[in-house]
XYZ file of C-alpha atoms in Angstrom:
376
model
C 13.417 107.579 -32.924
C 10.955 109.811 -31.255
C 7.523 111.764 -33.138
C 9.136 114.693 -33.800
C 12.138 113.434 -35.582
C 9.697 110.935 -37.633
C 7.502 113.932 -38.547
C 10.295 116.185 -39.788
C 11.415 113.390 -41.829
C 8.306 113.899 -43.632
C 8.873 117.997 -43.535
C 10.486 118.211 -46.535
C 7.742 117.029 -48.706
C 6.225 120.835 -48.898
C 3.619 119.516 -51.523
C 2.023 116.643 -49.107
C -1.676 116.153 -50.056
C -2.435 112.538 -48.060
C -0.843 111.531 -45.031
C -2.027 108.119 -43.453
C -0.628 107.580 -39.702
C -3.380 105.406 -38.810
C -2.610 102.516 -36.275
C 1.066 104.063 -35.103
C 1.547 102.737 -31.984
C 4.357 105.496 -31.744
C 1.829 108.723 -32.866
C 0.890 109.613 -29.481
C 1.487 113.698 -30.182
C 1.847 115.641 -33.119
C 3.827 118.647 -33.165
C 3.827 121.978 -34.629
C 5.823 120.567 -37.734
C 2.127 119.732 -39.625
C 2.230 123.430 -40.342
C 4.749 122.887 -43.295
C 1.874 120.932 -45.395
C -0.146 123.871 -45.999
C -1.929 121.188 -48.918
C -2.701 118.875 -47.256
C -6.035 117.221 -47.854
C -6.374 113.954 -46.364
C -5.157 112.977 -42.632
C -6.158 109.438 -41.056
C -4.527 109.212 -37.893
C -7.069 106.688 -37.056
C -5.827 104.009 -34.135
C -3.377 106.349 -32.925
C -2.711 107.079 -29.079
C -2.825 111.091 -29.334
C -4.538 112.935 -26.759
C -6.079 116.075 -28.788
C -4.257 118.058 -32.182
C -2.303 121.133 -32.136
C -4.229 124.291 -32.568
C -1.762 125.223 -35.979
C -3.898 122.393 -37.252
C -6.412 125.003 -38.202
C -4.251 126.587 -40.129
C -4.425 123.466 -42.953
C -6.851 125.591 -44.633
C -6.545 122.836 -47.726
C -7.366 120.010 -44.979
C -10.682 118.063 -46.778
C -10.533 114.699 -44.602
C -9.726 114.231 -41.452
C -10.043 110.686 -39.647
C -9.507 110.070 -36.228
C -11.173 106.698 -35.291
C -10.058 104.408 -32.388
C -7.832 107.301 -31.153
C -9.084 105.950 -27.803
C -7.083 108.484 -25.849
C -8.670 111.475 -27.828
C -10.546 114.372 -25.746
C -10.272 117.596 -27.596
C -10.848 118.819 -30.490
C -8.990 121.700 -31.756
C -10.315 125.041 -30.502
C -10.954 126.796 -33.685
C -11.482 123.765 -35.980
C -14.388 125.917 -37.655
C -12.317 127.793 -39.528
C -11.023 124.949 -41.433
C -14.007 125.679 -43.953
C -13.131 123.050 -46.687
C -13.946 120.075 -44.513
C -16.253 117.740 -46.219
C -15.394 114.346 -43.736
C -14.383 114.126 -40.366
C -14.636 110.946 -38.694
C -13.890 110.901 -34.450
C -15.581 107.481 -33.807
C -14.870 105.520 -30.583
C -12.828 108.481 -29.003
C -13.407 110.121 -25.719
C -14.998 113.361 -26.665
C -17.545 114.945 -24.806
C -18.543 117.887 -26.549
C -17.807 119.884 -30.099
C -16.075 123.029 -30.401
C -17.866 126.377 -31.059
C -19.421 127.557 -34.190
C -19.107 123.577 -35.508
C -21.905 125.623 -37.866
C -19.245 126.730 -39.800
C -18.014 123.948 -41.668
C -20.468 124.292 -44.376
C -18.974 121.809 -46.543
C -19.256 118.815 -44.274
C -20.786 116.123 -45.988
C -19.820 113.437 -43.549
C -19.800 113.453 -39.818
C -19.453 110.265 -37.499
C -20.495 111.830 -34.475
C -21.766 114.963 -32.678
C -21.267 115.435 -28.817
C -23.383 118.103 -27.096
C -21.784 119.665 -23.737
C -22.778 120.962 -20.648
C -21.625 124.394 -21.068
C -19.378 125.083 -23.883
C -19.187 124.106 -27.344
C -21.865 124.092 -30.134
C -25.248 123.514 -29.558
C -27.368 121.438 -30.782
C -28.586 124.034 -33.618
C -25.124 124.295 -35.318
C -26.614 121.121 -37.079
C -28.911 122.760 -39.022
C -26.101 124.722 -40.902
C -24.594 121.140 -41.931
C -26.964 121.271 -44.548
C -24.939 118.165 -46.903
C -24.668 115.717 -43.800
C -25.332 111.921 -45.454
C -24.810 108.829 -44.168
C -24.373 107.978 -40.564
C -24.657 110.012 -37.416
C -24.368 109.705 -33.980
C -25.768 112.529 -31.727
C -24.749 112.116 -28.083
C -25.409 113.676 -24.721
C -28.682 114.973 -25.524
C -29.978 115.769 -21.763
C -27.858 118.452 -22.452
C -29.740 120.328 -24.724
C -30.366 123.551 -23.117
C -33.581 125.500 -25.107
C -35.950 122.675 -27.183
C -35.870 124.682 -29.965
C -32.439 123.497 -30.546
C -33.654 120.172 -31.650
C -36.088 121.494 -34.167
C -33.382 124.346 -35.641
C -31.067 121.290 -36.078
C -33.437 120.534 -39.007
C -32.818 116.959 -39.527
C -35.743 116.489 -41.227
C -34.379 118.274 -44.384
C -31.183 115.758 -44.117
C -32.531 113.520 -46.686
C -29.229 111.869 -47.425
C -28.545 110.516 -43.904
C -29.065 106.651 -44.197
C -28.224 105.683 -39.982
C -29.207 108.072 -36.939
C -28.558 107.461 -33.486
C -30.300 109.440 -30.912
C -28.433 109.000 -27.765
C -28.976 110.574 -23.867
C -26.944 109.822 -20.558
C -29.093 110.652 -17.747
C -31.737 109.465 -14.880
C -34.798 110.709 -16.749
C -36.181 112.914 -14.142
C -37.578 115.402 -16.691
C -39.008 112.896 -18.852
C -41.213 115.518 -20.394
C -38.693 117.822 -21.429
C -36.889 114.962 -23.265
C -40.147 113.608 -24.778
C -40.345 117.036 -25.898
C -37.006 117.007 -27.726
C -37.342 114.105 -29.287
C -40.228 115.339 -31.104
C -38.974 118.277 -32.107
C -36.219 116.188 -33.468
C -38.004 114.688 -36.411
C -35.628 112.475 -37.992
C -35.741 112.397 -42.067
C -38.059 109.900 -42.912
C -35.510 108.474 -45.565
C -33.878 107.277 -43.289
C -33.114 103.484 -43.320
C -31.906 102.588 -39.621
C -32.762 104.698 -36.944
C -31.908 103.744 -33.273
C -33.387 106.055 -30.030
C -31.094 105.213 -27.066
C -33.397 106.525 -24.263
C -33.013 105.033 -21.263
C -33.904 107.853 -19.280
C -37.562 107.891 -20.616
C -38.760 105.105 -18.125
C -41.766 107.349 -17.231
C -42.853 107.418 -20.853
C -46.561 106.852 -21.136
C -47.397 107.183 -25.088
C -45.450 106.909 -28.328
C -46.255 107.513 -31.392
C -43.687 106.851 -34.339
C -44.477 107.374 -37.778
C -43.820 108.682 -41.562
C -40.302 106.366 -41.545
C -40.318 105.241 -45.543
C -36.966 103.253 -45.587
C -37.155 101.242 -42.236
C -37.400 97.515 -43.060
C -36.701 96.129 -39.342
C -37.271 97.645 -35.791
C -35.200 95.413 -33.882
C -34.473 94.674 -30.178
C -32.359 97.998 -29.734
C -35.907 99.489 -29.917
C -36.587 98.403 -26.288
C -33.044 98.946 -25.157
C -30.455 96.316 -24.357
C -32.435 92.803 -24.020
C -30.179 91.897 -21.253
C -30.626 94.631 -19.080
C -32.967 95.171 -15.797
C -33.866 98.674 -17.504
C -36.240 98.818 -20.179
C -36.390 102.137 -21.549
C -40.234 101.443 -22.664
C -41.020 99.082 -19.713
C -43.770 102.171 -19.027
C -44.963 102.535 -22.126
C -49.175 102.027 -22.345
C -50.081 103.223 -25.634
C -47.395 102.511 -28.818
C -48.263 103.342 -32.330
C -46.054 102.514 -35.515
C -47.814 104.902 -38.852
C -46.551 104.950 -42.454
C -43.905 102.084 -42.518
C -44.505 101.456 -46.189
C -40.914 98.989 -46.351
C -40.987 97.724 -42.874
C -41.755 93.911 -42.994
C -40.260 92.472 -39.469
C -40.080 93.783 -35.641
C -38.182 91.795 -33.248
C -39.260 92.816 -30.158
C -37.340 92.236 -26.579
C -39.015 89.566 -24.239
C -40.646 91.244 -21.252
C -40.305 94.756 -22.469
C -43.637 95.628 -22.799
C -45.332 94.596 -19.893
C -47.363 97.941 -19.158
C -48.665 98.137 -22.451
C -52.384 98.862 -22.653
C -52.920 99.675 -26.541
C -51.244 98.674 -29.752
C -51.593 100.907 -33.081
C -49.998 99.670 -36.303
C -51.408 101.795 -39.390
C -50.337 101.533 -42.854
C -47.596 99.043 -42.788
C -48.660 97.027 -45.908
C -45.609 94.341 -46.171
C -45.492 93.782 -41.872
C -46.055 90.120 -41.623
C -45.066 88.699 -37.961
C -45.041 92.012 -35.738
C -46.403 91.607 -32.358
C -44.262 91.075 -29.266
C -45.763 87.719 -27.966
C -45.911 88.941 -23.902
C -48.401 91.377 -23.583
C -49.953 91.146 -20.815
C -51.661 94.085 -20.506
C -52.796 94.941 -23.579
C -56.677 95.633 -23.812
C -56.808 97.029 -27.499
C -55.783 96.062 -30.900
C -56.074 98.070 -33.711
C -54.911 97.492 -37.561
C -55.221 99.203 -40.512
C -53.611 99.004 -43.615
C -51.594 96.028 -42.850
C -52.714 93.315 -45.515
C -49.817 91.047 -44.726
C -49.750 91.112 -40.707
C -50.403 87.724 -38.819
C -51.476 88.298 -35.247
C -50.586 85.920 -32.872
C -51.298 86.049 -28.909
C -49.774 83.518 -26.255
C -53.060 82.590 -24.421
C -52.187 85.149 -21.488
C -53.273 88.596 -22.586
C -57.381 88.963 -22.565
C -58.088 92.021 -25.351
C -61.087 94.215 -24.703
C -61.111 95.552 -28.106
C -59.891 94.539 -30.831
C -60.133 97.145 -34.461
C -59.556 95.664 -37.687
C -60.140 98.089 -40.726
C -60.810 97.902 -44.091
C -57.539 97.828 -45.822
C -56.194 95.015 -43.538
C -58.337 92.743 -45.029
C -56.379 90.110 -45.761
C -55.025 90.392 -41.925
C -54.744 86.523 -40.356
C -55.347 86.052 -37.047
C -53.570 82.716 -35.343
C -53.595 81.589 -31.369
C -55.511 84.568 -29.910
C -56.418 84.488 -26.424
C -60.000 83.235 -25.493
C -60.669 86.018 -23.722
C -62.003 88.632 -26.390
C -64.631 91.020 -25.001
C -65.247 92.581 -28.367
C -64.190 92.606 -32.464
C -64.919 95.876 -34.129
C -64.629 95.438 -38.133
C -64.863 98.428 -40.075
C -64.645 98.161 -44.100
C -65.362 95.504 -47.124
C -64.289 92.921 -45.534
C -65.644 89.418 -46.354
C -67.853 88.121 -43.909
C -66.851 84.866 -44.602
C -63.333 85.849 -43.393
C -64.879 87.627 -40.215
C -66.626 84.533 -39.384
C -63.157 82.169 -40.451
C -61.717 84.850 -37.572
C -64.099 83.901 -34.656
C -64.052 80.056 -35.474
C -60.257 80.107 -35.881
C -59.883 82.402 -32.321
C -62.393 79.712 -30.494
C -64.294 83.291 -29.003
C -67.872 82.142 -28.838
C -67.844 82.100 -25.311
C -68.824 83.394 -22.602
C -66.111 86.669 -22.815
C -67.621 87.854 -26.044
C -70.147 90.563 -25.675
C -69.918 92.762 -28.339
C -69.564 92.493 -32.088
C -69.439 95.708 -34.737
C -69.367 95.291 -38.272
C -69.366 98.736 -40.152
C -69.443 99.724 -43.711
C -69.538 96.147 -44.722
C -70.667 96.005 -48.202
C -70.605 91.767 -48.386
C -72.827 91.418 -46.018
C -76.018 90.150 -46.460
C -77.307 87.841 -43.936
C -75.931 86.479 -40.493
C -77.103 83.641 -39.091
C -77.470 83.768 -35.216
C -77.074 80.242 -34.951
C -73.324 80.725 -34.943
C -73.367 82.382 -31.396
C -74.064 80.107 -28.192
C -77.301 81.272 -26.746
């Protein structure tokens, strides 16, 4: 029994408000016949081997959910699929699209969408995102190194999309302007509600300085932050200066081995419940500097020597374990005890030769120092 004859068996039923196809081996078109359910509200044809819809699709004016998951084959959205206005979910996970019909801007209503694919020429642009103003949950924005005009990223306004709970950022491309997409990816500015957000960028290997901050629901940066930990490419391998600001629910990173080689400076500030957070090979890194991280323990493999090392007054009860002997110089800035400065040095083993410079500002505990604690 072929589609069509399947479908029209299900003709008759002029009243149809769900229809689930999903994982029909035999759905691999669907013909003109869906114009009969003119109330319809809820398609899944998830799993199933079609290509693209019919164009008289948009004429399901009723049509509230439509699910197309796993339709591995899928390429094309319908044409005018804007004009189906009542659409609150639309789900086109692991298909083949490329890019989103026109004025995607118009579906007001959406309240759920799995994925939005920006093309080279056609379709909507970036911006139309900024009309979705009800998008929650999770969303996947691909093929951003084709984002013509960077003011597309900002009138996307996903800032004001408070309800999204997962974001992936995600380019395909060589990285030759790194700039321009650096410049995106600010303009971005991701709500800060947000609970898991994951950057795919590994065209920004000429990427100097980040700074990432304001993030109030992100308990765990994990490996994905530095790309995939088995591949040659490490989309932050050039990083020298990273910075991680207002994290108040982020207790854990789990960095990728090797992935910050280049790095010169590390900036955590405000991160009160980070405990173990520093990648443990950095080899390059010359400054520390802490701040509002009362739970953080820093611990060094014996490689990297730090120049300068910052640690201000609300991470006082910061502990420092196994760092390298080659300190040149501990700034402390704040109340912090002296007797846990001094607990510092004799834990780190630093009176040595390396150390020349100690700085202890705005310390209100201290009252003497005794010099007989450094070597002569």
């Amino acid at each position: 029994m072929d589609d069509d004859i399947k479908l029209g068996l299900l003709s008759k039923f002029k009243r149809l408000r769900v229809l689930s196809l999903s994982d029909n081996d035999y759905i691999v078109e669907l013909s003109d016949v869906i114009s009969n359910w003119k109330h319809l509200r809820y398609l899944n044809l998830s799993g199933a081997l079609i290509k693209r819809l019919p164009e008289i699709v948009t004429t399901l004016y009723n049509l509230q959910t439509l699910l197309l998951s796993r339709c591995v084959y899928f390429v094309e959205l319908p044409t005018h699929i804007a004009r189906l206005i009542n659409m609150c979910h639309l789900d086109i996970r692991g298909t083949k699209l490329q890019e989103m019909p026109s004025q995607m801007g118009k579906l007001m209503k959406l309240q759920n969408l799995s994925d939005f694919f920006i093309g080279r020429r056609t379709g909507s642009s970036l911006k139309e995102l900024g009309k979705l103003q009800h998008l929650r949950g999770d969303l996947s924005i691909w093929n951003l190194q084709n984002v013509v005009d960077v003011e597309d990223a900002s009138e996307a306004n996903l800032k004001n999309k408070r309800q999204l709970r997962k974001l992936n950022l995600k380019w395909d491309g060589d990285g030759e302007d790194s700039g321009r997409e650096r410049c995106i990816l600010e303009q971005l500015q991701p709500p800060t509600e947000l609970e898991y957000l994951h950057i795919f960028v590994i065209m920004l290997v000429s990427l100097k300085e980040l700074l990432i901050e304001g993030f109030d629901r992100v308990q765990v940066v994990g490996p994905e932050f530095c790309g995939s930990c088995t591949s040659i490419e490490k989309p932050v391998r050039s990083l020298e200066i990273l910075s991680f600001a207002d994290f108040p629910e982020w207790y854990e990173w789990i960095p990728c081995v090797g992935a910050f080689s280049c790095l010169q400076e590390l900036h955590i500030f405000n991160c009160p419940f980070l405990t173990k957070a520093l990648p443990t090979h950095l080899p390059s890194l010359t400054k520390l500097q802490i701040d509002g991280c009362q739970q953080l323990v820093v611990s060094f493999p014996p490689t990297p020597s730090i120049v300068d090392m910052v640690i201000e007054d609300d991470s006082r009860d910061v502990r420092l374990e196994k760092l390298a002997s080659g300190l040149y110089g501990l700034r402390v800035i704040g109340s912090i005890s002296l007797d846990l400065v001094l607990e510092w040095l004799e834990q780190m083993h630093v009176f040595s030769a390396t150390l020349e410079a100690i700085q202890i500002s705005d310390c209100d505990s201290l009252r003497c120092f005794s010099l007989e604690l450094f070597p002569s």
